[in-house]
Coordinates of C-alpha atoms in Angstrom, one line a residue:
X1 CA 95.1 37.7 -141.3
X2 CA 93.9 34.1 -142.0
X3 CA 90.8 32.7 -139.2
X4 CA 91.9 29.4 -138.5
X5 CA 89.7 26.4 -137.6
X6 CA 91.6 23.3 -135.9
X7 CA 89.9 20.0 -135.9
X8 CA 92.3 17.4 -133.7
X9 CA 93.8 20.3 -132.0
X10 CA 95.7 18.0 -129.1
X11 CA 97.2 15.8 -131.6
X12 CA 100.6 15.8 -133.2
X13 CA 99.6 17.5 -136.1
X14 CA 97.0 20.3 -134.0
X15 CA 100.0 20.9 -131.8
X16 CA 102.2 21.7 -134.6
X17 CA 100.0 23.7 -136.7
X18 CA 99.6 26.0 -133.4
X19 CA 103.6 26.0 -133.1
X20 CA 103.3 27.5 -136.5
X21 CA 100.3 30.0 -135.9
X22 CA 101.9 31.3 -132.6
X23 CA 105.3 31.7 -134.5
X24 CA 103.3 34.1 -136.9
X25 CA 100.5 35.8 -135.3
X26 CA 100.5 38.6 -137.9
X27 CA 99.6 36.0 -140.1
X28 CA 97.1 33.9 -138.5
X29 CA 94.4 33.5 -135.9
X30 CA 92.8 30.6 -134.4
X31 CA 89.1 30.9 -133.9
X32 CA 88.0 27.5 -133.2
X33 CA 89.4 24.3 -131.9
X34 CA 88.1 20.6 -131.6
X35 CA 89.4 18.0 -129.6
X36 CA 88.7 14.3 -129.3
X37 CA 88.5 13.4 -125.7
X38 CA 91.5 15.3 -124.3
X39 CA 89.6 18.0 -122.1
X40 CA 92.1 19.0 -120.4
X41 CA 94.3 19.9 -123.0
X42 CA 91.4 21.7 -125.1
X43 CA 90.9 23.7 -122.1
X44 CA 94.3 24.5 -121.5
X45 CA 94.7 25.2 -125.5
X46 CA 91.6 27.7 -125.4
X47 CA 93.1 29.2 -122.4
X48 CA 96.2 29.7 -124.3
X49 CA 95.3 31.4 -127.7
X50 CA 92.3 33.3 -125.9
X51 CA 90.0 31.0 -128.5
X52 CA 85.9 31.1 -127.4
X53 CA 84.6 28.6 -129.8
X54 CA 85.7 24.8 -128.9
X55 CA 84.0 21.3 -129.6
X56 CA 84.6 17.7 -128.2
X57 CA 84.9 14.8 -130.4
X58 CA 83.0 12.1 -129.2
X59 CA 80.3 11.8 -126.9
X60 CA 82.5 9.9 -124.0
X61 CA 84.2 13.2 -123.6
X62 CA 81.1 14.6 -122.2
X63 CA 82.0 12.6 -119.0
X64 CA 85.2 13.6 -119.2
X65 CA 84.1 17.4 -118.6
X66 CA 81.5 16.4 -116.6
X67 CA 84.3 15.0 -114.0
X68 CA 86.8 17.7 -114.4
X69 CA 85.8 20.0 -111.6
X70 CA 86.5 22.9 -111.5
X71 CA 87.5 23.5 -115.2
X72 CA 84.0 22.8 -116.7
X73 CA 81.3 22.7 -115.2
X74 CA 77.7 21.5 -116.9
X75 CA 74.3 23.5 -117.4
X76 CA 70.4 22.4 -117.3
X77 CA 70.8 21.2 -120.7
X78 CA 72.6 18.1 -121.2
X79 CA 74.2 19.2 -125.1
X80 CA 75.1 22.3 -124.0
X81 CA 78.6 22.9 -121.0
X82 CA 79.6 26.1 -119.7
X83 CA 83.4 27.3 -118.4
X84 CA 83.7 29.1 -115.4
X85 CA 85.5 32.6 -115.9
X86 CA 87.9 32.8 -117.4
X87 CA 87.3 30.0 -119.7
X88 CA 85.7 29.7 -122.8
X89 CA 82.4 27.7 -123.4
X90 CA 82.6 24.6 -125.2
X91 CA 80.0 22.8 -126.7
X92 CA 80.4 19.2 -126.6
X93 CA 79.9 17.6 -130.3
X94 CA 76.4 14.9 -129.9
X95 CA 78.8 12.8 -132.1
X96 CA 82.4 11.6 -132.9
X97 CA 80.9 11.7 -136.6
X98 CA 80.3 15.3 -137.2
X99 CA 83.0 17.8 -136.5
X100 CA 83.4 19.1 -139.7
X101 CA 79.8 20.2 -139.6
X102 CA 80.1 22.1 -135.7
X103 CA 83.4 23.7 -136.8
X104 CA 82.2 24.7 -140.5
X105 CA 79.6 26.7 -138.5
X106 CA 81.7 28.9 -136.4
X107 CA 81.9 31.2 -139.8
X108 CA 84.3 31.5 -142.2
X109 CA 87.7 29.9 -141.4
X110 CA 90.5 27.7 -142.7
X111 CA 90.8 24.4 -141.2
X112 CA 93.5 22.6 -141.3
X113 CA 94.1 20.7 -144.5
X114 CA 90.9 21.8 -146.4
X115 CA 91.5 24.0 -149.6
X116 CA 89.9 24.6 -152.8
X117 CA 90.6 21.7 -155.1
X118 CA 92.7 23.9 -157.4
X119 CA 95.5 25.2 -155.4
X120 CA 95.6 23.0 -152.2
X121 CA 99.2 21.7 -152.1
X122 CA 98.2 18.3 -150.2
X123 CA 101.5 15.8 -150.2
X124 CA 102.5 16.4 -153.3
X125 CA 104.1 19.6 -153.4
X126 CA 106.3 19.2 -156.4
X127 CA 103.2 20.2 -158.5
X128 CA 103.5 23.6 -157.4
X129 CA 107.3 24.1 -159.3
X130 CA 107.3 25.1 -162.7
X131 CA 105.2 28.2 -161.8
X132 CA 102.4 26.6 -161.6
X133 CA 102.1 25.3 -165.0
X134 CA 101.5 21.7 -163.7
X135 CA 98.0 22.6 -162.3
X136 CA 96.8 24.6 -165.6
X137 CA 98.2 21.7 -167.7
X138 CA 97.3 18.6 -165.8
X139 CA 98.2 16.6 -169.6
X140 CA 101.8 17.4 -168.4
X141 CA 101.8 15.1 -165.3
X142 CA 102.1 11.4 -166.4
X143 CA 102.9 9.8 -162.6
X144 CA 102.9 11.4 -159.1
X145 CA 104.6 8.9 -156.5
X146 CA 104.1 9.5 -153.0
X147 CA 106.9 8.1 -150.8
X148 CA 106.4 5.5 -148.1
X149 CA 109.6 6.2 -145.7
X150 CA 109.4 2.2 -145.2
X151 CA 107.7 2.0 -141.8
X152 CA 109.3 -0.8 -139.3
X153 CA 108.5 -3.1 -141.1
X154 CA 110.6 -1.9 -144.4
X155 CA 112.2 -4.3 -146.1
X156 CA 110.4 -7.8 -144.4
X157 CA 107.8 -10.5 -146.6
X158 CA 104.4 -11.1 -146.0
X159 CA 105.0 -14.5 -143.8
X160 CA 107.7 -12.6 -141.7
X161 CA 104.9 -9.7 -141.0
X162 CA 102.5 -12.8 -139.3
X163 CA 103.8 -12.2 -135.2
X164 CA 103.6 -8.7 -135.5
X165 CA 102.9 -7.1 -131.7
X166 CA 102.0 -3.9 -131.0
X167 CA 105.0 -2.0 -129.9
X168 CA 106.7 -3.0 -133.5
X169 CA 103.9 -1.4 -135.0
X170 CA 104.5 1.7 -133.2
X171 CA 107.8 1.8 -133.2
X172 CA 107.8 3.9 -136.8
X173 CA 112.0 5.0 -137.3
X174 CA 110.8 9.0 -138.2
X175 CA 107.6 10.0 -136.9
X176 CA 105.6 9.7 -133.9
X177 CA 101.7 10.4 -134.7
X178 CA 99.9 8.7 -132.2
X179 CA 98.3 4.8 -132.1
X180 CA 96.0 4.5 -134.9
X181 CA 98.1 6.7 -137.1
X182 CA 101.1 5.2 -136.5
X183 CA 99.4 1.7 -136.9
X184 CA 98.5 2.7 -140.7
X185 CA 101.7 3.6 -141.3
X186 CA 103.0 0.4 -140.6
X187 CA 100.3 -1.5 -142.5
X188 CA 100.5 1.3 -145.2
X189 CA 96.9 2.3 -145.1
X190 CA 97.7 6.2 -144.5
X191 CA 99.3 5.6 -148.2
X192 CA 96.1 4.2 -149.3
X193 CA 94.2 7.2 -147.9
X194 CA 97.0 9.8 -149.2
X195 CA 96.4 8.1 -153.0
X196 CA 92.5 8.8 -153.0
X197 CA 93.5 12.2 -151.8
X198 CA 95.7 12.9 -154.4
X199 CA 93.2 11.4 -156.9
X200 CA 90.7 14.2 -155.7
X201 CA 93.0 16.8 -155.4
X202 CA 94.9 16.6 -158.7
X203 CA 92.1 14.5 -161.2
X204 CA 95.3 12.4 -161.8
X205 CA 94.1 8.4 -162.7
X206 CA 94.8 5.7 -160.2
X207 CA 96.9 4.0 -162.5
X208 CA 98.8 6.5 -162.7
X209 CA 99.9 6.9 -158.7
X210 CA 102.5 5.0 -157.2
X211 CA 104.0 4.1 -154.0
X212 CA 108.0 4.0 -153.7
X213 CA 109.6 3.3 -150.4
X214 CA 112.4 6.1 -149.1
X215 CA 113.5 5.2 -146.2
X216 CA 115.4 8.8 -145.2
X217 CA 112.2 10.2 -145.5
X218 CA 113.9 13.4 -147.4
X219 CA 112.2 13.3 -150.4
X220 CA 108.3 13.6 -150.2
X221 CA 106.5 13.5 -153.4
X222 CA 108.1 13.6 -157.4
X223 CA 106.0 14.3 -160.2
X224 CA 106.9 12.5 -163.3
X225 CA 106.1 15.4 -166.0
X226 CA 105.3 13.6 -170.0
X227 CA 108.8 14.9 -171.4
X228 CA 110.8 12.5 -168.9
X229 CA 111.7 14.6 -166.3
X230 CA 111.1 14.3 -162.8
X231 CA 110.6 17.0 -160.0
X232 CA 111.1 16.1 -156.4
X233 CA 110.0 17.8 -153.2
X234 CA 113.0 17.8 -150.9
X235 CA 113.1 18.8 -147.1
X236 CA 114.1 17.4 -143.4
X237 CA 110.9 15.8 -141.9
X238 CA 109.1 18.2 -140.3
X239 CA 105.5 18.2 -140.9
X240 CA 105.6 22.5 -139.6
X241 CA 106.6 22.6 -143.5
X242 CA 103.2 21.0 -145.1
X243 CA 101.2 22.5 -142.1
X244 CA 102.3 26.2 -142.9
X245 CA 101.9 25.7 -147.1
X246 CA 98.3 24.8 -146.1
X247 CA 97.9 27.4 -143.7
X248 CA 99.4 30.2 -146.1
X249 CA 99.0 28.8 -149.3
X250 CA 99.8 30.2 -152.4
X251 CA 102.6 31.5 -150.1
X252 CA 105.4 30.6 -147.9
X253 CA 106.0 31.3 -144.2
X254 CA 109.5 31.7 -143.8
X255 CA 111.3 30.2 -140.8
X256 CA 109.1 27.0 -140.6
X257 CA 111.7 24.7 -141.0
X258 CA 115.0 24.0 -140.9
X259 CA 116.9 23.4 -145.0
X260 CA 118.8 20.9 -145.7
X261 CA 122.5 20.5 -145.3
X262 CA 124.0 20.4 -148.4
X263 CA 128.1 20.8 -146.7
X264 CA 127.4 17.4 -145.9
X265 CA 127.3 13.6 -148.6
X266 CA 124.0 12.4 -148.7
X267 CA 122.6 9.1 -149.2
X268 CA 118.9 8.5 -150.6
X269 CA 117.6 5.0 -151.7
X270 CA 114.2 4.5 -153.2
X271 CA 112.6 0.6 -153.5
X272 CA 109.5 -0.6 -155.4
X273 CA 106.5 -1.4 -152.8
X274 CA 106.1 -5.2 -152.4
X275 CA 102.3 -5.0 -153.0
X276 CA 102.2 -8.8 -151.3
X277 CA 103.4 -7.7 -147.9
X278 CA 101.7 -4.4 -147.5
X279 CA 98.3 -4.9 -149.5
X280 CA 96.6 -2.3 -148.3
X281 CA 97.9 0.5 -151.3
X282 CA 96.5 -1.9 -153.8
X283 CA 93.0 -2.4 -152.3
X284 CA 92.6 1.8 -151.9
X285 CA 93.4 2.2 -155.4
X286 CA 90.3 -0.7 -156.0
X287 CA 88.2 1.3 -152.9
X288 CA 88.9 5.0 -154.8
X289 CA 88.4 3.6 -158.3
X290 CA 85.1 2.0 -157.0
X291 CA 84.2 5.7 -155.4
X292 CA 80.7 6.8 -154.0
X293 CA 80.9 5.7 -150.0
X294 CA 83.5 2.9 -150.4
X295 CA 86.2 5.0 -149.3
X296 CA 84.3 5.6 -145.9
X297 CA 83.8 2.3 -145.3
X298 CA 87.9 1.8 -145.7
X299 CA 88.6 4.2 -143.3
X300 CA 86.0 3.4 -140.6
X301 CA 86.8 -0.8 -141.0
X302 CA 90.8 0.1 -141.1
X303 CA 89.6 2.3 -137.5
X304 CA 88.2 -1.2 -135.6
X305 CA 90.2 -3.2 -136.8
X306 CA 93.4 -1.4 -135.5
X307 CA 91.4 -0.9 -132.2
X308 CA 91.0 -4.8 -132.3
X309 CA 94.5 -5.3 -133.0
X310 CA 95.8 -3.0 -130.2
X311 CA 93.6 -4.9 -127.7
X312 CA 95.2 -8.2 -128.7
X313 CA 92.6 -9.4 -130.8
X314 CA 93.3 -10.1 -133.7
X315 CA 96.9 -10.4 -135.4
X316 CA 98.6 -7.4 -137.6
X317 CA 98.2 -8.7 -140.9
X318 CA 94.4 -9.4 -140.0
X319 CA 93.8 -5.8 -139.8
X320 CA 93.8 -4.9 -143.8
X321 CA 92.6 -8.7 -144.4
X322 CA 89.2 -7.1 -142.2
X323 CA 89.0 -3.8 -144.3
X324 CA 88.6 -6.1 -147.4
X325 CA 86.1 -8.4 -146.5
X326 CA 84.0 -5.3 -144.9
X327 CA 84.6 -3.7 -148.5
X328 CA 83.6 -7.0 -150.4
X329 CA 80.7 -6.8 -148.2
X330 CA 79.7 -3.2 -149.1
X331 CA 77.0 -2.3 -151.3
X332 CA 77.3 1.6 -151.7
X333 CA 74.3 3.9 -150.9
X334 CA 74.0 7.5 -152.3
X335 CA 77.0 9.8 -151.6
X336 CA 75.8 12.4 -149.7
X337 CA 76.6 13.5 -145.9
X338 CA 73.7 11.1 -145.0
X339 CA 74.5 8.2 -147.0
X340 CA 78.7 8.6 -145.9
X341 CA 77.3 8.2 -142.4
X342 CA 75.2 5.5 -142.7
X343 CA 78.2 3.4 -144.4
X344 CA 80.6 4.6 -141.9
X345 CA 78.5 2.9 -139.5
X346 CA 77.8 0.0 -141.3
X347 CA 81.2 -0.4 -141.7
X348 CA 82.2 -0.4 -137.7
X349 CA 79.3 -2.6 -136.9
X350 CA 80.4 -5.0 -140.0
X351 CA 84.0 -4.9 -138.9
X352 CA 83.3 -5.4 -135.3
X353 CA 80.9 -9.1 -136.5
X354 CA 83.9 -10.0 -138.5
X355 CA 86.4 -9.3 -135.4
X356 CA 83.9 -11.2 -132.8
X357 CA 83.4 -13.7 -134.8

């Protein structure tokens, strides 16, 4: 039986990965859950799965609980919140920064997405074929490419990209993963992101990872291996498959997802990225490369500047043109959980003087 830890637990991905954990409940157990401001679903998810441990996001959701009646009701101290019988009591999180840190003290539990280094499978599950022998002889791998499925915007230049509103951003053709993720995957930034991950995860050289657009969204990740060959991970898109490998992992939880049809033709294209339209890979291989807290300030600059965009303030291509004049800006501090802080809020406030100005 694997303890399970969900951080974002009312999002697309928490909702899933407790779709898979109720599906197998010899398997896995959920002991904690964190939740941005969505009280009422956190609530209504502890309820649910019986869990007594949950945590709040950001500090707005304290008013949030505070206005629920009855569901939660607050104590004499203002960081601590108590749930009437027979709800669980939450403990709002002092800040949206440090949910990791609340849920890593609820004991020992697997959160979502977080593995040792060695055998976490990440997006690029083709390393795991061959037996294995891909992670004990990391000289084999000359190329991972992780696969953009193209976006809306697949296939359009850089000056086409300069009217882009809102609902085009969200209007990805595959997935639906809420506002600021779906935003990234139009402007490409989760891809960024997903490239320093797999820079972590697998010690493989920037250089060396690439970006090819698939629009079907079938294939996932391929590994180019030193002898010429290339192996492909394959499925329908359904993130229940990558949520259960991390949940289980070495193993497999069977039933997760549904195989492909191979009675029927298939048709799979795969494009070169136009680095001039979508920018945003090529600066996160120049953030990851650069290292200590530079990838922070990526993410939290990328974060207000697509809340800027949404609000009609600034225009779509403007929102990776930000990020890179916050990271221009940056001068890194030491890399520790104080020093990431402190440059992830640098960043916002530097972002937000560039988006005022």
């Amino acid at each position: 039986m694997r303890r399970v830890v969900i951080l974002g637990s009312t999002g697309s991905i928490g909702t899933q990965a407790i779709d898979v954990i109720r599906a197998n409940p010899d398997r896995f157990e959920v002991v904690g859950l964190a939740a941005g401001t969505d009280a009422e679903g956190l609530a209504a998810q502890a309820r649910q799965l019986g869990v007594t441990r949950t945590a709040l996001g950001i500090e707005d959701a304290v008013a949030l609980v505070r206005d629920t009646p009855p569901t939660w009701c607050s104590t004499a101290s203002p960081d601590r919140w108590a749930w009437p019988r027979p709800w669980p009591r939450s403990r709002p999180v002092p800040s949206w920064r440090l949910p990791t840190r609340r849920a890593s003290s609820w004991g020992e539990a697997r959160h979502i997405g977080r593995a040792p280094r060695a055998d976490r499978p990440g997006r690029f599950r083709a390393l795991r074929t061959r037996a294995g022998a891909a992670r004990r002889r990391p000289e084999e791998v000359r190329r991972p490419r992780a696969h953009r499925v193209g976006g809306p915007f697949w296939g359009r230049d850089r000056a086409s990209l300069e009217a882009v509103t809102p609902a085009e951003a969200l209007a990805h053709p595959t997935w639906d993963m809420g506002l600021v993720v779906t935003t990234n995957s139009s402007t490409l930034v989760n891809k960024g992101l997903e490239i320093i991950e797999a820079h972590l995860l697998f010690g493989v050289p920037y250089d060396r990872i690439e970006v090819t657009v698939h629009p079907q969204s079938v294939v996932h990740s391929m590994v180019e291996f030193t002898d010429g060959s290339t192996i492909a991970q394959a499925s329908p898109p359904d993130m229940r498959l990558p949520i259960s490998l991390g949940l289980a992992w070495p193993d497999r939880v069977p039933g997760v997802g549904v195989p492909l049809d191979w009675t029927t033709a298939h048709a799979w294209t795969f494009e070169p990225l136009d680095d001039d339209a979508f920018p945003a890979v090529r600066l996160a291989k120049r953030v990851g490369e650069a290292g200590a807290t530079y990838p922070a300030v990526y993410n939290a600059a990328n974060e207000q500047a697509v809340a800027a965009f949404h609000a009609g303030r600034i225009a779509w291509r403007s929102i990776v043109d930000t990020i890179e004049r916050v990271v221009d800006a940056h001068e890194p501090g030491e890399l520790s959980l104080a020093g990431v802080l402190d440059a992830e809020l640098w960043a916002r406030a530097s972002a937000d003087a560039i988006l005022m100005a």
